[in-house]
Amino acid sequence: MDKPPVKMMDPTLAEMGNHLSDAMKILESGKLESEQGKERRKLSWKDIPGPLQGDGQDVVSILQLVQNLMHGDDDKQGHRRMQYVGEQGHMALLGHSLAAYISVLERERLRKLTTRILSDTTLWLCRLFRYENGSAYYHEDDREGLVKVCLLTINTHYEDYATEGFTLLSPKHPVIYQSAACRSGLGQHLCSQLGLPLSSLCIVPCNTMFGSLHQMDVALLDKLIRDDRESGKLPLLLIANAGTPGAGHTDKLSRLKELCVQYNMWLHVEGVNLATLVLGQVSSTVTAATKCDSMTLTPGPWLGLPAVPAVTLYRHEDPALSLAAGLTSSQPVEKLRALPLWLSLQYLGHDGILQRIKHASQLSQQLLEHLKTLASIKTSVEDELNSPVVVFRFSQDNSAPSSGGSVEGYLVGERDILDALNRWLGEQLAQQVPLSGVDVVELEDEGTCVRFSPLMTAAALGTQENDVAALVEKLGEMIPVLSCTLLFRQDFKDEVLQQASLSYIEDQSWPGLGGVRYEPRTTDLDEDKRQHWVEKINSDLLKKLMELDTDLYFSDGPEFCEEKNCIFIGMATEDLDVAELVETIVSFGRDIEESGKLFENMTEVVRRGIQEAEQQLQKANEEKLMEEGVLRQIPLVGSVLNWFSPVQASVKGKTFNLSEGCLDSTEPVYSIKAQMNKEASLDSPKSVTKRFPGQKLFRRHGAGLDSVSDTSSVSQLEESFRETAPVQASDAEEAEVPQEHHVHIVEETALSDQRVPEGQETESVDTLR
C-alpha cells in the first residue's frame, strides 16, 4: 500500500507555531521563576519603569517579564482564573501572528490570499447563521458594524452625501429608532460617531399594556414613525433585539420587518439569541432575524475564541455605497482581520461549532428545569423552551408566612429589600460556584436578578453540567436563609425599637436583618463630645460582637452608607433568637458605657488621691521624726542608739478608696482577709443559661421557624463580658483597675539597720504586700 505523500511546511510557519506554543506554555505555567527571581522582581520591576537595555534580551526573559506582569499580584490577592484557552483558542492567537507575517508578502499574492480568506469566512458564517446572499464586515468594536451600516443608509437616502456632507441632512432630519431595552449608550455612540444631534435618536418604549414587558411596542413605534414623517423628518434605521442585554428577550422581528418595509427603513438586529440560528430547531421569533437587513454576531464569546473580531452580516446591492460607508476596503491588510476567525472555524468545523452552542443551550435548559422545582424562585424568560438566557429572582411567597417571623410592613419598600437580598444571592453564587458564570443584572420591571447566560461564559470558563448542579445545590441552601432573613427583619426592628438605648437604622439596601446604633444615656455632653462618645462605644461594641461564637455576620455597614457609627447584622437562619440577640447588644453596650464612664473620671480621682496620699505620708514622716528624734536619723549614731535603746515602732499601712477618695487604715482589710477567702470558697458559682453541646449563641436548640426559644443566655454573656472585657483607658493614661477599686499605700518603715528584740514582732512591708 502506497504511503500518503508527505506534506512540506514552510519552515517559517512551523517555527512560528512552535514559538507560539512555547510562549503559551511559559505564560500559562507560572512556575518558571525561581524564589530568588521573585524577590528580585519585588524590588525591581513592580511599578518602576526600567531603561531599555543596550544589548537586548532573549525571548524567554521577555516572556518571563510578561508573565510577571500578568500574575504579579496573584500571591497577595489569590489566583485569578483566566479564560479557558483550548486548542481552538491557540489557533485564534496564531491567526494574529500569521496576519503580521502574511502582510509582508508581495502585493499580488497578498491580494489573492486575503480575498480567499475573506470569501471563505463570509460564506461559512452566512451558511451557519442562515443569512443568504450576505456580505460581512469584520471589526474589533462590536458597535462599529452598526456605525458603518448607519453610514450606508445615509448614503443610500442622501445621494450627494459623499460630496455635500451634513448640509443635506438639514431639510430632512434623519431619525434612528432604538428599543428601550437595548444596551445603554448605543444610540449616543451612533450619534457621536456620525456627527448627528441627539434629537436624531428616538427611544421606543417597551410594551406597557399588552405582551411582554421587554419587547418593543410595535403600535407605538408605528405612531412615532408616522408623526416624524408628517413633521418632515426621515425615518432612517431601526435597531431591534434578538436577545436583550439584560434578560435575553427577543422583539417581534417579523412585525418590525413589515413596518420597516412599509416605511423604507433599515432593520438591524443584534443579541445573544442569534447564536441559536446554527441549531436545528430554532424558535420562529429568532428565525425572523434572517430576513433583516443586517445583524451583528459575536462568535468570540459564543465559541470561546479569544481576540477574534465581531462580524456584521448585511445585504446591499451597490458595492460602491458599501465602499463609501467603509463596509468594504481595497486594502488587503484590512481584510486580514478575518484570519483568526478563518483559522478557528476550520479547526472547530461545523460539528464543533454546533456542539458548543448546543451545549450552552442545554445548560440553560438544565438550570431552568431545576429552578421550576424551587420554592420562592421566579424566572423571567420570554420563551422558556428556547431561550439561552435564564434570569431568576428570589421572591418570598407571603401567602402563608411562618409563625417564626412577620411580613407585615413590607408593602412599602419591599422591592428595595428584595433587590438587596437578590444582589447578595447573586454575589454569593458567583463566588461559591465561579465556573457557573452567573452575574447580577438590574432589570427595570423585575428589579435585581441573577442571570445565567452560558452562551457568553460557558466556552470561556469551561462550564459543565456538574457546575449547574452545584449552582442549584448552593441555591437550595441559600433560599431558607433568604426567607428567614426576610421574615425576621421586621421582628428585629420591633425588638430594637423597644429598647431605649438602641436606635434602628433603616437601610433597605442592606442584605440582612438591619442596623442598630447604641445611644449612650449621658446627656451632659456637648454635640462633638457626644458624637465621639457614640463612635467609641459602637466601635468597641462591634469588635465585641465579632468575637462571639456565632454564625451571624456583623459589619459597620455598606461602603457608601450615609449612617455612621452603627452596627449592621447580616443574614439570619431559622433558629435565630432575635430577642436574645437584641438583649445581648444592649447588655454589651451598657457594660462598655459604664466602663467608659469609670475611666472617664478615673484620671482626676487618681490625681487628687495621690496628692492627698503624698501629703499624709509627708505628715507621717514628720511625726516619726518628732517621735524618734533627730539623732536616730543619723546613720552611725542612729545604729548605736537603736542597739542600746530599740524603738517600739510598727508599720502603719494605708489604703486608698477610689470610690470615696479617702485614705483608710489597712488593719480592717487584713483582719478580715482570711474570713473573705473562706466565704469566697463557699460561694456558689454564677448561674448560667443552659446551652446544649455545640449550640452557638443566638440559637434556639432544635427550633424551626414555628418553635419557641429556650431560656435566654443574656445573663451568661453579661457575666463573662464583665470578667474578660478589656478596660478602655482615657486619653491621658491606660490602667487596669482591680474589682475592689483600692490602692494600698504603705508608709515608710524604720531604718533598714534597726534591730528588733526577740519576742517582739511587727508586720513587715513584704507581708503587707
PDB file of C-alpha atoms in Angstrom, residues 365-539:
ATOM      1  CA  GLN A 365     -32.480  24.270  29.960  1.00  0.00           C
ATOM      2  CA  GLN A 366     -30.960  22.163  32.738  1.00  0.00           C
ATOM      3  CA  LEU A 367     -30.919  25.122  35.114  1.00  0.00           C
ATOM      4  CA  LEU A 368     -34.407  26.230  34.113  1.00  0.00           C
ATOM      5  CA  GLU A 369     -35.879  22.796  34.851  1.00  0.00           C
ATOM      6  CA  HIS A 370     -34.328  22.766  38.328  1.00  0.00           C
ATOM      7  CA  LEU A 371     -35.466  26.313  39.086  1.00  0.00           C
ATOM      8  CA  LYS A 372     -39.088  25.321  38.492  1.00  0.00           C
ATOM      9  CA  THR A 373     -38.856  22.915  41.431  1.00  0.00           C
ATOM     10  CA  LEU A 374     -37.515  25.507  43.884  1.00  0.00           C
ATOM     11  CA  ALA A 375     -39.911  27.487  46.011  1.00  0.00           C
ATOM     12  CA  SER A 376     -39.641  31.277  46.177  1.00  0.00           C
ATOM     13  CA  ILE A 377     -37.706  31.422  42.880  1.00  0.00           C
ATOM     14  CA  LYS A 378     -39.268  33.173  39.905  1.00  0.00           C
ATOM     15  CA  THR A 379     -37.838  33.098  36.381  1.00  0.00           C
ATOM     16  CA  SER A 380     -38.063  35.861  33.797  1.00  0.00           C
ATOM     17  CA  VAL A 381     -37.718  34.482  30.288  1.00  0.00           C
ATOM     18  CA  GLU A 382     -39.766  35.104  27.212  1.00  0.00           C
ATOM     19  CA  ASP A 383     -39.554  31.651  25.649  1.00  0.00           C
ATOM     20  CA  GLU A 384     -38.564  29.082  28.254  1.00  0.00           C
ATOM     21  CA  LEU A 385     -38.128  26.275  25.735  1.00  0.00           C
ATOM     22  CA  ASN A 386     -35.632  28.081  23.522  1.00  0.00           C
ATOM     23  CA  SER A 387     -34.079  30.950  25.471  1.00  0.00           C
ATOM     24  CA  PRO A 388     -30.333  30.535  26.121  1.00  0.00           C
ATOM     25  CA  VAL A 389     -30.507  33.134  28.914  1.00  0.00           C
ATOM     26  CA  VAL A 390     -32.009  32.289  32.300  1.00  0.00           C
ATOM     27  CA  VAL A 391     -32.852  35.124  34.669  1.00  0.00           C
ATOM     28  CA  PHE A 392     -34.221  34.273  38.101  1.00  0.00           C
ATOM     29  CA  ARG A 393     -35.033  36.112  41.291  1.00  0.00           C
ATOM     30  CA  PHE A 394     -35.825  35.266  44.886  1.00  0.00           C
ATOM     31  CA  SER A 395     -39.324  36.396  45.781  1.00  0.00           C
ATOM     32  CA  GLN A 396     -40.850  35.429  49.125  1.00  0.00           C
ATOM     33  CA  ASP A 397     -44.349  33.941  48.957  1.00  0.00           C
ATOM     34  CA  ASN A 398     -46.257  35.954  51.531  1.00  0.00           C
ATOM     35  CA  SER A 399     -49.441  33.924  51.274  1.00  0.00           C
ATOM     36  CA  ALA A 400     -48.565  31.622  54.182  1.00  0.00           C
ATOM     37  CA  PRO A 401     -45.973  33.202  56.458  1.00  0.00           C
ATOM     38  CA  SER A 402     -44.494  31.154  59.254  1.00  0.00           C
ATOM     39  CA  SER A 403     -45.169  31.983  62.859  1.00  0.00           C
ATOM     40  CA  GLY A 404     -41.472  32.495  63.450  1.00  0.00           C
ATOM     41  CA  GLY A 405     -41.489  35.869  61.738  1.00  0.00           C
ATOM     42  CA  SER A 406     -43.658  38.580  60.363  1.00  0.00           C
ATOM     43  CA  VAL A 407     -44.073  40.040  56.870  1.00  0.00           C
ATOM     44  CA  GLU A 408     -46.237  42.990  57.900  1.00  0.00           C
ATOM     45  CA  GLY A 409     -44.919  46.340  56.839  1.00  0.00           C
ATOM     46  CA  TYR A 410     -43.136  45.058  53.746  1.00  0.00           C
ATOM     47  CA  LEU A 411     -45.503  46.577  51.247  1.00  0.00           C
ATOM     48  CA  VAL A 412     -43.591  49.827  51.444  1.00  0.00           C
ATOM     49  CA  GLY A 413     -40.016  49.356  50.319  1.00  0.00           C
ATOM     50  CA  GLU A 414     -40.413  45.615  49.812  1.00  0.00           C
ATOM     51  CA  ARG A 415     -38.829  45.785  46.369  1.00  0.00           C
ATOM     52  CA  ASP A 416     -35.729  47.521  47.675  1.00  0.00           C
ATOM     53  CA  ILE A 417     -35.319  44.858  50.341  1.00  0.00           C
ATOM     54  CA  LEU A 418     -35.772  42.050  47.826  1.00  0.00           C
ATOM     55  CA  ASP A 419     -33.292  43.740  45.495  1.00  0.00           C
ATOM     56  CA  ALA A 420     -30.718  43.778  48.271  1.00  0.00           C
ATOM     57  CA  LEU A 421     -31.295  40.109  49.061  1.00  0.00           C
ATOM     58  CA  ASN A 422     -31.076  39.119  45.389  1.00  0.00           C
ATOM     59  CA  ARG A 423     -27.893  41.125  44.985  1.00  0.00           C
ATOM     60  CA  TRP A 424     -26.411  39.198  47.899  1.00  0.00           C
ATOM     61  CA  LEU A 425     -27.669  35.940  46.375  1.00  0.00           C
ATOM     62  CA  GLY A 426     -26.025  36.641  43.026  1.00  0.00           C
ATOM     63  CA  GLU A 427     -22.725  37.648  44.579  1.00  0.00           C
ATOM     64  CA  GLN A 428     -22.639  34.548  46.778  1.00  0.00           C
ATOM     65  CA  LEU A 429     -23.439  32.208  43.887  1.00  0.00           C
ATOM     66  CA  ALA A 430     -20.783  33.802  41.684  1.00  0.00           C
ATOM     67  CA  GLN A 431     -18.237  33.465  44.482  1.00  0.00           C
ATOM     68  CA  GLN A 432     -19.045  29.898  45.548  1.00  0.00           C
ATOM     69  CA  VAL A 433     -19.643  28.487  42.051  1.00  0.00           C
ATOM     70  CA  PRO A 434     -17.331  30.592  39.855  1.00  0.00           C
ATOM     71  CA  LEU A 435     -17.463  28.200  36.896  1.00  0.00           C
ATOM     72  CA  SER A 436     -21.185  28.835  36.509  1.00  0.00           C
ATOM     73  CA  GLY A 437     -20.564  32.360  35.251  1.00  0.00           C
ATOM     74  CA  VAL A 438     -23.655  33.853  36.909  1.00  0.00           C
ATOM     75  CA  ASP A 439     -23.820  37.591  37.467  1.00  0.00           C
ATOM     76  CA  VAL A 440     -26.210  40.218  38.830  1.00  0.00           C
ATOM     77  CA  VAL A 441     -28.362  42.231  36.453  1.00  0.00           C
ATOM     78  CA  GLU A 442     -30.696  45.170  37.090  1.00  0.00           C
ATOM     79  CA  LEU A 443     -33.986  44.980  35.186  1.00  0.00           C
ATOM     80  CA  GLU A 444     -36.368  47.898  35.064  1.00  0.00           C
ATOM     81  CA  ASP A 445     -39.517  45.918  35.838  1.00  0.00           C
ATOM     82  CA  GLU A 446     -38.314  42.915  37.853  1.00  0.00           C
ATOM     83  CA  GLY A 447     -35.528  44.674  39.763  1.00  0.00           C
ATOM     84  CA  THR A 448     -32.283  42.957  40.752  1.00  0.00           C
ATOM     85  CA  CYS A 449     -31.976  39.441  39.318  1.00  0.00           C
ATOM     86  CA  VAL A 450     -29.396  36.716  38.863  1.00  0.00           C
ATOM     87  CA  ARG A 451     -28.505  35.961  35.250  1.00  0.00           C
ATOM     88  CA  PHE A 452     -27.120  32.741  33.770  1.00  0.00           C
ATOM     89  CA  SER A 453     -26.005  33.220  30.166  1.00  0.00           C
ATOM     90  CA  PRO A 454     -23.807  30.256  29.204  1.00  0.00           C
ATOM     91  CA  LEU A 455     -23.531  31.362  25.576  1.00  0.00           C
ATOM     92  CA  MET A 456     -21.437  34.290  26.801  1.00  0.00           C
ATOM     93  CA  THR A 457     -19.482  32.490  29.533  1.00  0.00           C
ATOM     94  CA  ALA A 458     -19.543  28.685  29.230  1.00  0.00           C
ATOM     95  CA  ALA A 459     -16.944  28.380  26.477  1.00  0.00           C
ATOM     96  CA  ALA A 460     -14.522  30.688  28.257  1.00  0.00           C
ATOM     97  CA  LEU A 461     -14.993  29.156  31.721  1.00  0.00           C
ATOM     98  CA  GLY A 462     -15.474  25.557  30.654  1.00  0.00           C
ATOM     99  CA  THR A 463     -18.866  25.254  32.355  1.00  0.00           C
ATOM    100  CA  GLN A 464     -20.228  21.698  32.570  1.00  0.00           C
ATOM    101  CA  GLU A 465     -23.421  20.055  33.813  1.00  0.00           C
ATOM    102  CA  ASN A 466     -21.940  19.359  37.238  1.00  0.00           C
ATOM    103  CA  ASP A 467     -21.321  23.101  37.645  1.00  0.00           C
ATOM    104  CA  VAL A 468     -25.003  23.755  37.036  1.00  0.00           C
ATOM    105  CA  ALA A 469     -25.855  21.026  39.558  1.00  0.00           C
ATOM    106  CA  ALA A 470     -23.543  22.688  42.092  1.00  0.00           C
ATOM    107  CA  LEU A 471     -25.240  26.021  41.381  1.00  0.00           C
ATOM    108  CA  VAL A 472     -28.673  24.529  42.063  1.00  0.00           C
ATOM    109  CA  GLU A 473     -27.408  22.906  45.262  1.00  0.00           C
ATOM    110  CA  LYS A 474     -25.991  26.181  46.591  1.00  0.00           C
ATOM    111  CA  LEU A 475     -29.163  27.975  45.612  1.00  0.00           C
ATOM    112  CA  GLY A 476     -31.227  25.441  47.566  1.00  0.00           C
ATOM    113  CA  GLU A 477     -29.075  26.098  50.628  1.00  0.00           C
ATOM    114  CA  MET A 478     -29.465  29.877  50.384  1.00  0.00           C
ATOM    115  CA  ILE A 479     -33.220  30.062  49.861  1.00  0.00           C
ATOM    116  CA  PRO A 480     -34.047  29.223  53.539  1.00  0.00           C
ATOM    117  CA  VAL A 481     -31.536  31.834  54.669  1.00  0.00           C
ATOM    118  CA  LEU A 482     -33.157  34.457  52.441  1.00  0.00           C
ATOM    119  CA  SER A 483     -36.643  33.521  53.633  1.00  0.00           C
ATOM    120  CA  CYS A 484     -35.679  33.618  57.311  1.00  0.00           C
ATOM    121  CA  THR A 485     -33.904  36.938  56.924  1.00  0.00           C
ATOM    122  CA  LEU A 486     -36.939  38.465  55.262  1.00  0.00           C
ATOM    123  CA  LEU A 487     -39.243  37.113  57.974  1.00  0.00           C
ATOM    124  CA  PHE A 488     -37.057  38.107  60.927  1.00  0.00           C
ATOM    125  CA  ARG A 489     -36.232  41.565  59.597  1.00  0.00           C
ATOM    126  CA  GLN A 490     -39.436  43.123  60.912  1.00  0.00           C
ATOM    127  CA  ASP A 491     -39.145  41.237  64.217  1.00  0.00           C
ATOM    128  CA  PHE A 492     -35.641  42.576  64.628  1.00  0.00           C
ATOM    129  CA  LYS A 493     -36.867  46.107  64.006  1.00  0.00           C
ATOM    130  CA  ASP A 494     -39.657  45.733  66.566  1.00  0.00           C
ATOM    131  CA  GLU A 495     -37.257  44.387  69.219  1.00  0.00           C
ATOM    132  CA  VAL A 496     -34.801  47.228  68.643  1.00  0.00           C
ATOM    133  CA  LEU A 497     -37.488  49.910  68.878  1.00  0.00           C
ATOM    134  CA  GLN A 498     -38.485  48.568  72.291  1.00  0.00           C
ATOM    135  CA  GLN A 499     -35.011  49.327  73.658  1.00  0.00           C
ATOM    136  CA  ALA A 500     -34.481  52.924  74.763  1.00  0.00           C
ATOM    137  CA  SER A 501     -30.710  52.646  74.353  1.00  0.00           C
ATOM    138  CA  LEU A 502     -30.846  51.431  70.720  1.00  0.00           C
ATOM    139  CA  SER A 503     -31.725  53.225  67.501  1.00  0.00           C
ATOM    140  CA  TYR A 504     -32.880  51.287  64.462  1.00  0.00           C
ATOM    141  CA  ILE A 505     -31.076  52.136  61.209  1.00  0.00           C
ATOM    142  CA  GLU A 506     -33.409  51.953  58.224  1.00  0.00           C
ATOM    143  CA  ASP A 507     -31.303  50.875  55.233  1.00  0.00           C
ATOM    144  CA  GLN A 508     -33.284  48.849  52.710  1.00  0.00           C
ATOM    145  CA  SER A 509     -30.208  48.226  50.588  1.00  0.00           C
ATOM    146  CA  TRP A 510     -28.565  46.153  53.334  1.00  0.00           C
ATOM    147  CA  PRO A 511     -28.868  42.374  52.785  1.00  0.00           C
ATOM    148  CA  GLY A 512     -29.547  41.258  56.325  1.00  0.00           C
ATOM    149  CA  LEU A 513     -31.571  41.871  59.466  1.00  0.00           C
ATOM    150  CA  GLY A 514     -30.784  45.564  59.600  1.00  0.00           C
ATOM    151  CA  GLY A 515     -28.700  48.068  61.522  1.00  0.00           C
ATOM    152  CA  VAL A 516     -28.622  49.408  65.077  1.00  0.00           C
ATOM    153  CA  ARG A 517     -26.809  52.126  66.956  1.00  0.00           C
ATOM    154  CA  TYR A 518     -26.234  52.147  70.695  1.00  0.00           C
ATOM    155  CA  GLU A 519     -27.148  55.536  72.147  1.00  0.00           C
ATOM    156  CA  PRO A 520     -25.414  56.358  75.467  1.00  0.00           C
ATOM    157  CA  ARG A 521     -27.571  57.634  78.290  1.00  0.00           C
ATOM    158  CA  THR A 522     -25.250  60.552  79.061  1.00  0.00           C
ATOM    159  CA  THR A 523     -26.943  63.890  78.377  1.00  0.00           C
ATOM    160  CA  ASP A 524     -24.443  66.380  79.856  1.00  0.00           C
ATOM    161  CA  LEU A 525     -22.048  66.342  76.886  1.00  0.00           C
ATOM    162  CA  ASP A 526     -21.876  68.785  74.007  1.00  0.00           C
ATOM    163  CA  GLU A 527     -22.572  67.572  70.470  1.00  0.00           C
ATOM    164  CA  ASP A 528     -18.946  66.976  69.432  1.00  0.00           C
ATOM    165  CA  LYS A 529     -18.070  65.014  72.562  1.00  0.00           C
ATOM    166  CA  ARG A 530     -21.279  63.044  72.326  1.00  0.00           C
ATOM    167  CA  GLN A 531     -20.544  62.058  68.705  1.00  0.00           C
ATOM    168  CA  HIS A 532     -17.066  60.952  69.708  1.00  0.00           C
ATOM    169  CA  TRP A 533     -18.516  59.009  72.629  1.00  0.00           C
ATOM    170  CA  VAL A 534     -21.100  57.308  70.371  1.00  0.00           C
ATOM    171  CA  GLU A 535     -18.400  56.400  67.857  1.00  0.00           C
ATOM    172  CA  LYS A 536     -16.183  54.866  70.534  1.00  0.00           C
ATOM    173  CA  ILE A 537     -18.955  52.821  72.167  1.00  0.00           C
ATOM    174  CA  ASN A 538     -20.270  51.415  68.878  1.00  0.00           C
ATOM    175  CA  SER A 539     -16.772  50.657  67.650  1.00  0.00           C
TER     176      SER A 539
END
